[in-house]
Amino acid sequence: PAAPTAAGAFGHRHGYGLTYSGGAWSSPVPLGTANVYTVSCPSAIFCAAVTDTGYAYTLRKNTWSGATDIYPVANAQPSSTDGVEDISCATAGFCIAVTAEGKALTWNGIDWSAPQAIGLSGIQPPLFPGDLSHVSISCPTAVYCFAGTDIDAFNAPSATWNGTQWTATSPGPMKGASWNVSCANSAFCMVSGGYHAAGDISSIWDG
Protein backbone atom coordinates (compact mmCIF):
# COMPACT_ATOMS: atom_id res chain seq x y z
CA PRO A 1 0.00 0.00 0.00
CA ALA A 2 0.98 3.63 -0.45
CA ALA A 3 0.45 6.55 1.90
CA PRO A 4 0.93 10.13 0.72
CA THR A 5 1.56 12.61 3.55
CA ALA A 6 1.91 16.38 3.86
CA ALA A 7 3.78 18.66 6.25
CA GLY A 8 4.20 22.42 6.43
CA ALA A 9 2.20 25.63 6.44
CA PHE A 10 -1.22 25.77 4.77
CA GLY A 11 -0.76 26.39 1.06
CA HIS A 12 2.89 25.33 1.12
CA ARG A 13 2.87 21.71 2.21
CA HIS A 14 5.26 19.24 0.67
CA GLY A 15 3.73 15.85 -0.05
CA TYR A 16 5.51 12.51 0.04
CA GLY A 17 4.63 9.02 -1.08
CA LEU A 18 5.64 6.09 1.14
CA THR A 19 4.96 2.38 0.80
CA TYR A 20 4.52 -0.08 3.63
CA SER A 21 5.56 -3.65 2.87
CA GLY A 22 6.91 -6.53 4.89
CA GLY A 23 6.53 -4.62 8.14
CA ALA A 24 8.64 -1.66 7.03
CA TRP A 25 8.16 1.78 5.48
CA SER A 26 10.01 2.92 2.38
CA SER A 27 11.88 6.19 2.14
CA PRO A 28 9.59 9.13 1.31
CA VAL A 29 9.32 10.21 -2.33
CA PRO A 30 8.41 13.88 -2.95
CA LEU A 31 5.04 14.36 -4.67
CA GLY A 32 4.95 18.12 -5.07
CA THR A 33 3.10 20.68 -2.96
CA ALA A 34 -0.55 20.69 -1.88
CA ASN A 35 -2.71 20.80 1.23
CA VAL A 36 -4.57 17.49 0.98
CA TYR A 37 -3.42 14.20 -0.55
CA THR A 38 -5.56 11.10 -1.11
CA VAL A 39 -4.56 7.71 -2.52
CA SER A 40 -6.13 4.48 -3.75
CA CYS A 41 -4.36 1.17 -4.41
CA PRO A 42 -6.40 -1.53 -6.18
CA SER A 43 -3.35 -3.83 -6.22
CA ALA A 44 0.15 -4.10 -4.79
CA ILE A 45 1.69 -2.85 -8.03
CA PHE A 46 -0.51 0.15 -8.80
CA CYS A 47 -1.68 3.17 -6.84
CA ALA A 48 -3.02 6.57 -7.84
CA ALA A 49 -2.83 9.69 -5.71
CA VAL A 50 -4.41 13.11 -6.16
CA THR A 51 -3.96 16.47 -4.48
CA ASP A 52 -6.52 19.15 -3.68
CA THR A 53 -4.55 21.36 -6.08
CA GLY A 54 -5.59 19.19 -9.04
CA TYR A 55 -2.51 17.06 -9.64
CA ALA A 56 -2.39 13.28 -10.02
CA TYR A 57 0.42 10.75 -9.58
CA THR A 58 0.58 7.02 -10.28
CA LEU A 59 2.71 4.35 -8.63
CA ARG A 60 3.77 1.45 -10.85
CA LYS A 61 6.22 -1.19 -9.67
CA ASN A 62 7.33 0.98 -6.74
CA THR A 63 8.06 4.02 -8.92
CA TRP A 64 6.01 7.21 -8.67
CA SER A 65 5.25 9.14 -11.84
CA GLY A 66 5.65 12.87 -12.22
CA ALA A 67 2.71 15.19 -11.64
CA THR A 68 -0.16 15.36 -14.15
CA ASP A 69 -2.34 18.47 -13.94
CA ILE A 70 -5.79 16.90 -14.23
CA TYR A 71 -7.80 19.87 -12.95
CA PRO A 72 -6.13 23.27 -13.49
CA VAL A 73 -8.99 25.22 -11.90
CA ALA A 74 -7.88 23.80 -8.54
CA ASN A 75 -4.20 24.71 -8.85
CA ALA A 76 -4.41 27.72 -6.54
CA GLN A 77 -5.35 26.76 -2.98
CA PRO A 78 -6.99 27.79 -0.74
CA SER A 79 -9.54 28.14 -3.54
CA SER A 80 -12.75 30.06 -4.08
CA THR A 81 -13.71 27.74 -6.93
CA ASP A 82 -12.95 24.03 -6.53
CA GLY A 83 -10.49 21.40 -5.32
CA VAL A 84 -9.95 17.65 -5.77
CA GLU A 85 -11.19 15.85 -2.66
CA ASP A 86 -10.94 12.08 -3.07
CA ILE A 87 -10.02 9.21 -5.38
CA SER A 88 -10.98 5.56 -5.69
CA CYS A 89 -9.51 2.97 -8.08
CA ALA A 90 -11.13 -0.34 -8.94
CA THR A 91 -8.25 -1.45 -11.18
CA ALA A 92 -5.06 -0.02 -12.66
CA GLY A 93 -7.20 0.98 -15.64
CA PHE A 94 -10.06 2.64 -13.77
CA CYS A 95 -10.06 5.38 -11.15
CA ILE A 96 -12.39 8.26 -10.41
CA ALA A 97 -11.32 11.42 -8.61
CA VAL A 98 -14.03 13.74 -7.29
CA THR A 99 -14.02 17.47 -6.61
CA ALA A 100 -15.62 19.65 -3.95
CA GLU A 101 -18.06 21.04 -6.50
CA GLY A 102 -19.31 17.54 -7.38
CA LYS A 103 -17.37 16.77 -10.53
CA ALA A 104 -15.74 13.46 -11.49
CA LEU A 105 -12.52 12.90 -13.43
CA THR A 106 -11.94 9.38 -14.75
CA TRP A 107 -8.62 7.57 -15.29
CA ASN A 108 -8.62 4.92 -18.06
CA GLY A 109 -5.12 3.59 -17.49
CA ILE A 110 -3.54 6.14 -19.83
CA ASP A 111 -5.29 9.51 -19.55
CA TRP A 112 -7.61 11.49 -17.31
CA SER A 113 -11.00 12.62 -18.63
CA ALA A 114 -12.45 16.10 -18.55
CA PRO A 115 -14.57 16.80 -15.44
CA GLN A 116 -18.14 15.47 -15.48
CA ALA A 117 -20.91 16.57 -13.12
CA ILE A 118 -21.94 13.84 -10.68
CA GLY A 119 -25.30 15.41 -9.88
CA LEU A 120 -24.93 16.13 -6.16
CA SER A 121 -27.67 18.70 -5.73
CA GLY A 122 -27.32 21.53 -3.25
CA ILE A 123 -23.56 22.12 -3.38
CA GLN A 124 -22.93 25.86 -3.15
CA PRO A 125 -19.86 27.92 -4.06
CA PRO A 126 -17.58 28.47 -1.05
CA LEU A 127 -18.28 31.50 1.15
CA PHE A 128 -14.54 32.15 1.42
CA PRO A 129 -11.33 30.61 0.01
CA GLY A 130 -10.87 27.10 1.33
CA ASP A 131 -14.53 26.70 2.39
CA LEU A 132 -15.01 23.72 0.08
CA SER A 133 -17.41 20.80 0.47
CA HIS A 134 -15.94 17.39 1.28
CA VAL A 135 -16.90 14.85 -1.39
CA SER A 136 -16.03 11.17 -0.97
CA ILE A 137 -16.12 8.25 -3.42
CA SER A 138 -15.68 4.48 -3.39
CA CYS A 139 -15.45 2.30 -6.52
CA PRO A 140 -15.36 -1.44 -5.78
CA THR A 141 -15.63 -2.16 -9.54
CA ALA A 142 -15.31 -0.24 -12.79
CA VAL A 143 -19.07 -0.35 -13.23
CA TYR A 144 -20.07 0.76 -9.75
CA CYS A 145 -19.12 3.76 -7.66
CA PHE A 146 -20.87 5.53 -4.81
CA ALA A 147 -20.16 9.21 -4.16
CA GLY A 148 -21.61 11.81 -1.85
CA THR A 149 -21.06 14.84 0.33
CA ASP A 150 -22.22 16.57 3.47
CA ILE A 151 -23.75 19.98 2.80
CA ASP A 152 -25.40 20.56 6.17
CA ALA A 153 -27.38 18.71 8.83
CA PHE A 154 -30.34 18.42 6.47
CA ASN A 155 -28.79 17.71 3.10
CA ALA A 156 -26.30 14.96 2.20
CA PRO A 157 -26.76 14.14 -1.50
CA SER A 158 -25.23 11.02 -3.04
CA ALA A 159 -25.11 9.32 -6.43
CA THR A 160 -24.04 6.05 -8.04
CA TRP A 161 -22.04 5.32 -11.19
CA ASN A 162 -22.99 2.32 -13.38
CA GLY A 163 -20.11 2.45 -15.81
CA THR A 164 -21.93 4.84 -18.12
CA GLN A 165 -23.66 7.54 -16.12
CA TRP A 166 -24.29 9.00 -12.68
CA THR A 167 -27.68 8.62 -10.99
CA ALA A 168 -28.81 10.40 -7.84
CA THR A 169 -29.77 8.08 -4.98
CA SER A 170 -32.67 8.51 -2.61
CA PRO A 171 -31.84 10.66 0.45
CA GLY A 172 -30.32 8.63 3.28
CA PRO A 173 -30.29 9.23 7.04
CA MET A 174 -26.59 10.09 7.04
CA LYS A 175 -26.16 13.86 7.28
CA GLY A 176 -22.87 14.29 9.09
CA ALA A 177 -19.76 16.39 8.61
CA SER A 178 -16.72 14.81 6.97
CA TRP A 179 -18.86 12.45 4.89
CA ASN A 180 -16.80 9.38 3.92
CA VAL A 181 -17.81 6.21 2.11
CA SER A 182 -16.39 2.74 1.53
CA CYS A 183 -18.07 0.04 -0.59
CA ALA A 184 -17.39 -3.69 -0.57
CA ASN A 185 -19.58 -4.18 -3.65
CA SER A 186 -22.63 -2.64 -5.33
CA ALA A 187 -24.91 -4.01 -2.62
CA PHE A 188 -23.02 -2.81 0.46
CA CYS A 189 -21.51 0.57 1.31
CA MET A 190 -20.76 2.15 4.68
CA VAL A 191 -20.92 5.90 5.17
CA SER A 192 -19.48 7.62 8.24
CA GLY A 193 -19.15 11.15 9.54
CA GLY A 194 -20.18 13.28 12.48
CA TYR A 195 -20.53 16.62 14.16
CA HIS A 196 -18.66 17.85 17.23
CA ALA A 197 -21.90 17.97 19.23
CA ALA A 198 -23.33 14.69 18.02
CA GLY A 199 -20.30 12.45 17.78
CA ASP A 200 -19.76 9.96 14.99
CA ILE A 201 -22.71 8.58 13.08
CA SER A 202 -22.94 6.14 10.24
CA SER A 203 -25.41 4.61 7.82
CA ILE A 204 -25.44 1.68 5.42
CA TRP A 205 -26.36 1.63 1.73
CA ASP A 206 -27.66 -1.76 0.64
CA GLY A 207 -28.05 -1.04 -3.06
mmCIF file of C-alpha atoms in Angstrom:
data_model
loop_
_atom_site.group_PDB
_atom_site.id
_atom_site.type_symbol
_atom_site.label_atom_id
_atom_site.label_comp_id
_atom_site.label_asym_id
_atom_site.label_seq_id
_atom_site.Cartn_x
_atom_site.Cartn_y
_atom_site.Cartn_z
ATOM 1 C CA PRO A 1 0.000 0.000 0.000
ATOM 2 C CA ALA A 2 0.978 3.634 -0.448
ATOM 3 C CA ALA A 3 0.446 6.546 1.900
ATOM 4 C CA PRO A 4 0.928 10.132 0.723
ATOM 5 C CA THR A 5 1.565 12.606 3.552
ATOM 6 C CA ALA A 6 1.907 16.379 3.863
ATOM 7 C CA ALA A 7 3.776 18.656 6.250
ATOM 8 C CA GLY A 8 4.195 22.416 6.434
ATOM 9 C CA ALA A 9 2.195 25.631 6.443
ATOM 10 C CA PHE A 10 -1.218 25.773 4.767
ATOM 11 C CA GLY A 11 -0.762 26.394 1.065
ATOM 12 C CA HIS A 12 2.886 25.335 1.120
ATOM 13 C CA ARG A 13 2.870 21.713 2.209
ATOM 14 C CA HIS A 14 5.265 19.240 0.668
ATOM 15 C CA GLY A 15 3.728 15.851 -0.052
ATOM 16 C CA TYR A 16 5.506 12.514 0.035
ATOM 17 C CA GLY A 17 4.626 9.022 -1.076
ATOM 18 C CA LEU A 18 5.636 6.094 1.144
ATOM 19 C CA THR A 19 4.964 2.382 0.796
ATOM 20 C CA TYR A 20 4.522 -0.084 3.633
ATOM 21 C CA SER A 21 5.559 -3.654 2.868
ATOM 22 C CA GLY A 22 6.908 -6.529 4.894
ATOM 23 C CA GLY A 23 6.525 -4.615 8.140
ATOM 24 C CA ALA A 24 8.642 -1.657 7.032
ATOM 25 C CA TRP A 25 8.159 1.778 5.478
ATOM 26 C CA SER A 26 10.010 2.922 2.379
ATOM 27 C CA SER A 27 11.879 6.186 2.140
ATOM 28 C CA PRO A 28 9.589 9.130 1.310
ATOM 29 C CA VAL A 29 9.322 10.214 -2.333
ATOM 30 C CA PRO A 30 8.408 13.885 -2.951
ATOM 31 C CA LEU A 31 5.036 14.362 -4.668
ATOM 32 C CA GLY A 32 4.949 18.125 -5.075
ATOM 33 C CA THR A 33 3.097 20.684 -2.962
ATOM 34 C CA ALA A 34 -0.551 20.686 -1.885
ATOM 35 C CA ASN A 35 -2.715 20.803 1.235
ATOM 36 C CA VAL A 36 -4.575 17.492 0.981
ATOM 37 C CA TYR A 37 -3.423 14.203 -0.553
ATOM 38 C CA THR A 38 -5.557 11.098 -1.106
ATOM 39 C CA VAL A 39 -4.558 7.715 -2.516
ATOM 40 C CA SER A 40 -6.134 4.479 -3.752
ATOM 41 C CA CYS A 41 -4.357 1.168 -4.408
ATOM 42 C CA PRO A 42 -6.401 -1.532 -6.176
ATOM 43 C CA SER A 43 -3.349 -3.831 -6.219
ATOM 44 C CA ALA A 44 0.148 -4.104 -4.787
ATOM 45 C CA ILE A 45 1.694 -2.850 -8.028
ATOM 46 C CA PHE A 46 -0.515 0.146 -8.797
ATOM 47 C CA CYS A 47 -1.683 3.173 -6.844
ATOM 48 C CA ALA A 48 -3.025 6.572 -7.840
ATOM 49 C CA ALA A 49 -2.825 9.693 -5.707
ATOM 50 C CA VAL A 50 -4.406 13.113 -6.162
ATOM 51 C CA THR A 51 -3.965 16.475 -4.482
ATOM 52 C CA ASP A 52 -6.517 19.147 -3.684
ATOM 53 C CA THR A 53 -4.547 21.361 -6.075
ATOM 54 C CA GLY A 54 -5.590 19.190 -9.036
ATOM 55 C CA TYR A 55 -2.514 17.061 -9.637
ATOM 56 C CA ALA A 56 -2.387 13.282 -10.025
ATOM 57 C CA TYR A 57 0.418 10.751 -9.578
ATOM 58 C CA THR A 58 0.585 7.021 -10.279
ATOM 59 C CA LEU A 59 2.714 4.354 -8.627
ATOM 60 C CA ARG A 60 3.773 1.454 -10.847
ATOM 61 C CA LYS A 61 6.217 -1.188 -9.666
ATOM 62 C CA ASN A 62 7.333 0.981 -6.738
ATOM 63 C CA THR A 63 8.055 4.020 -8.922
ATOM 64 C CA TRP A 64 6.010 7.213 -8.674
ATOM 65 C CA SER A 65 5.248 9.144 -11.838
ATOM 66 C CA GLY A 66 5.649 12.867 -12.218
ATOM 67 C CA ALA A 67 2.710 15.188 -11.645
ATOM 68 C CA THR A 68 -0.162 15.361 -14.147
ATOM 69 C CA ASP A 69 -2.337 18.473 -13.944
ATOM 70 C CA ILE A 70 -5.793 16.899 -14.235
ATOM 71 C CA TYR A 71 -7.801 19.868 -12.946
ATOM 72 C CA PRO A 72 -6.130 23.266 -13.495
ATOM 73 C CA VAL A 73 -8.986 25.223 -11.900
ATOM 74 C CA ALA A 74 -7.884 23.795 -8.541
ATOM 75 C CA ASN A 75 -4.201 24.707 -8.854
ATOM 76 C CA ALA A 76 -4.414 27.721 -6.543
ATOM 77 C CA GLN A 77 -5.347 26.758 -2.979
ATOM 78 C CA PRO A 78 -6.991 27.793 -0.737
ATOM 79 C CA SER A 79 -9.541 28.138 -3.544
ATOM 80 C CA SER A 80 -12.753 30.061 -4.077
ATOM 81 C CA THR A 81 -13.712 27.741 -6.929
ATOM 82 C CA ASP A 82 -12.948 24.030 -6.530
ATOM 83 C CA GLY A 83 -10.494 21.399 -5.316
ATOM 84 C CA VAL A 84 -9.946 17.655 -5.773
ATOM 85 C CA GLU A 85 -11.194 15.848 -2.661
ATOM 86 C CA ASP A 86 -10.938 12.084 -3.065
ATOM 87 C CA ILE A 87 -10.022 9.212 -5.379
ATOM 88 C CA SER A 88 -10.980 5.556 -5.693
ATOM 89 C CA CYS A 89 -9.513 2.973 -8.076
ATOM 90 C CA ALA A 90 -11.133 -0.340 -8.944
ATOM 91 C CA THR A 91 -8.254 -1.446 -11.181
ATOM 92 C CA ALA A 92 -5.063 -0.020 -12.662
ATOM 93 C CA GLY A 93 -7.201 0.984 -15.643
ATOM 94 C CA PHE A 94 -10.056 2.636 -13.773
ATOM 95 C CA CYS A 95 -10.056 5.378 -11.146
ATOM 96 C CA ILE A 96 -12.395 8.262 -10.410
ATOM 97 C CA ALA A 97 -11.324 11.418 -8.610
ATOM 98 C CA VAL A 98 -14.029 13.736 -7.286
ATOM 99 C CA THR A 99 -14.025 17.468 -6.613
ATOM 100 C CA ALA A 100 -15.620 19.650 -3.952
ATOM 101 C CA GLU A 101 -18.059 21.036 -6.503
ATOM 102 C CA GLY A 102 -19.311 17.543 -7.377
ATOM 103 C CA LYS A 103 -17.366 16.766 -10.534
ATOM 104 C CA ALA A 104 -15.741 13.463 -11.487
ATOM 105 C CA LEU A 105 -12.520 12.897 -13.430
ATOM 106 C CA THR A 106 -11.941 9.376 -14.753
ATOM 107 C CA TRP A 107 -8.621 7.568 -15.293
ATOM 108 C CA ASN A 108 -8.618 4.922 -18.058
ATOM 109 C CA GLY A 109 -5.115 3.590 -17.489
ATOM 110 C CA ILE A 110 -3.543 6.143 -19.834
ATOM 111 C CA ASP A 111 -5.286 9.508 -19.551
ATOM 112 C CA TRP A 112 -7.615 11.493 -17.311
ATOM 113 C CA SER A 113 -10.997 12.617 -18.629
ATOM 114 C CA ALA A 114 -12.453 16.096 -18.555
ATOM 115 C CA PRO A 115 -14.572 16.803 -15.443
ATOM 116 C CA GLN A 116 -18.143 15.474 -15.484
ATOM 117 C CA ALA A 117 -20.909 16.572 -13.123
ATOM 118 C CA ILE A 118 -21.945 13.836 -10.677
ATOM 119 C CA GLY A 119 -25.299 15.409 -9.877
ATOM 120 C CA LEU A 120 -24.927 16.131 -6.163
ATOM 121 C CA SER A 121 -27.666 18.704 -5.729
ATOM 122 C CA GLY A 122 -27.324 21.531 -3.254
ATOM 123 C CA ILE A 123 -23.559 22.123 -3.382
ATOM 124 C CA GLN A 124 -22.934 25.865 -3.149
ATOM 125 C CA PRO A 125 -19.858 27.923 -4.063
ATOM 126 C CA PRO A 126 -17.578 28.474 -1.052
ATOM 127 C CA LEU A 127 -18.284 31.498 1.146
ATOM 128 C CA PHE A 128 -14.538 32.145 1.417
ATOM 129 C CA PRO A 129 -11.335 30.606 0.014
ATOM 130 C CA GLY A 130 -10.873 27.100 1.334
ATOM 131 C CA ASP A 131 -14.527 26.696 2.388
ATOM 132 C CA LEU A 132 -15.008 23.717 0.081
ATOM 133 C CA SER A 133 -17.405 20.803 0.470
ATOM 134 C CA HIS A 134 -15.939 17.393 1.283
ATOM 135 C CA VAL A 135 -16.901 14.850 -1.391
ATOM 136 C CA SER A 136 -16.029 11.166 -0.973
ATOM 137 C CA ILE A 137 -16.115 8.251 -3.422
ATOM 138 C CA SER A 138 -15.682 4.478 -3.392
ATOM 139 C CA CYS A 139 -15.451 2.298 -6.525
ATOM 140 C CA PRO A 140 -15.363 -1.440 -5.782
ATOM 141 C CA THR A 141 -15.630 -2.156 -9.540
ATOM 142 C CA ALA A 142 -15.309 -0.238 -12.792
ATOM 143 C CA VAL A 143 -19.074 -0.353 -13.233
ATOM 144 C CA TYR A 144 -20.074 0.756 -9.755
ATOM 145 C CA CYS A 145 -19.118 3.764 -7.658
ATOM 146 C CA PHE A 146 -20.872 5.532 -4.806
ATOM 147 C CA ALA A 147 -20.156 9.210 -4.155
ATOM 148 C CA GLY A 148 -21.605 11.812 -1.848
ATOM 149 C CA THR A 149 -21.063 14.840 0.325
ATOM 150 C CA ASP A 150 -22.220 16.573 3.466
ATOM 151 C CA ILE A 151 -23.752 19.977 2.803
ATOM 152 C CA ASP A 152 -25.397 20.556 6.170
ATOM 153 C CA ALA A 153 -27.381 18.708 8.835
ATOM 154 C CA PHE A 154 -30.345 18.419 6.471
ATOM 155 C CA ASN A 155 -28.787 17.709 3.099
ATOM 156 C CA ALA A 156 -26.298 14.963 2.203
ATOM 157 C CA PRO A 157 -26.756 14.136 -1.500
ATOM 158 C CA SER A 158 -25.226 11.020 -3.036
ATOM 159 C CA ALA A 159 -25.112 9.317 -6.431
ATOM 160 C CA THR A 160 -24.044 6.047 -8.044
ATOM 161 C CA TRP A 161 -22.042 5.317 -11.190
ATOM 162 C CA ASN A 162 -22.991 2.319 -13.376
ATOM 163 C CA GLY A 163 -20.107 2.451 -15.809
ATOM 164 C CA THR A 164 -21.927 4.836 -18.122
ATOM 165 C CA GLN A 165 -23.660 7.543 -16.120
ATOM 166 C CA TRP A 166 -24.290 8.996 -12.684
ATOM 167 C CA THR A 167 -27.682 8.623 -10.994
ATOM 168 C CA ALA A 168 -28.807 10.400 -7.836
ATOM 169 C CA THR A 169 -29.774 8.079 -4.979
ATOM 170 C CA SER A 170 -32.670 8.509 -2.608
ATOM 171 C CA PRO A 171 -31.844 10.657 0.452
ATOM 172 C CA GLY A 172 -30.318 8.632 3.275
ATOM 173 C CA PRO A 173 -30.293 9.231 7.036
ATOM 174 C CA MET A 174 -26.590 10.095 7.045
ATOM 175 C CA LYS A 175 -26.159 13.863 7.284
ATOM 176 C CA GLY A 176 -22.871 14.295 9.086
ATOM 177 C CA ALA A 177 -19.764 16.391 8.613
ATOM 178 C CA SER A 178 -16.716 14.810 6.970
ATOM 179 C CA TRP A 179 -18.862 12.448 4.894
ATOM 180 C CA ASN A 180 -16.795 9.375 3.919
ATOM 181 C CA VAL A 181 -17.815 6.212 2.105
ATOM 182 C CA SER A 182 -16.387 2.737 1.528
ATOM 183 C CA CYS A 183 -18.065 0.042 -0.585
ATOM 184 C CA ALA A 184 -17.388 -3.686 -0.571
ATOM 185 C CA ASN A 185 -19.582 -4.178 -3.648
ATOM 186 C CA SER A 186 -22.626 -2.637 -5.328
ATOM 187 C CA ALA A 187 -24.911 -4.008 -2.615
ATOM 188 C CA PHE A 188 -23.024 -2.811 0.462
ATOM 189 C CA CYS A 189 -21.506 0.575 1.307
ATOM 190 C CA MET A 190 -20.759 2.150 4.678
ATOM 191 C CA VAL A 191 -20.918 5.904 5.175
ATOM 192 C CA SER A 192 -19.481 7.619 8.239
ATOM 193 C CA GLY A 193 -19.154 11.146 9.543
ATOM 194 C CA GLY A 194 -20.180 13.276 12.480
ATOM 195 C CA TYR A 195 -20.527 16.620 14.164
ATOM 196 C CA HIS A 196 -18.662 17.854 17.230
ATOM 197 C CA ALA A 197 -21.895 17.970 19.230
ATOM 198 C CA ALA A 198 -23.329 14.692 18.019
ATOM 199 C CA GLY A 199 -20.298 12.447 17.779
ATOM 200 C CA ASP A 200 -19.760 9.963 14.991
ATOM 201 C CA ILE A 201 -22.710 8.582 13.083
ATOM 202 C CA SER A 202 -22.944 6.142 10.239
ATOM 203 C CA SER A 203 -25.406 4.613 7.823
ATOM 204 C CA ILE A 204 -25.440 1.684 5.420
ATOM 205 C CA TRP A 205 -26.357 1.634 1.728
ATOM 206 C CA ASP A 206 -27.656 -1.764 0.635
ATOM 207 C CA GLY A 207 -28.048 -1.044 -3.056
#
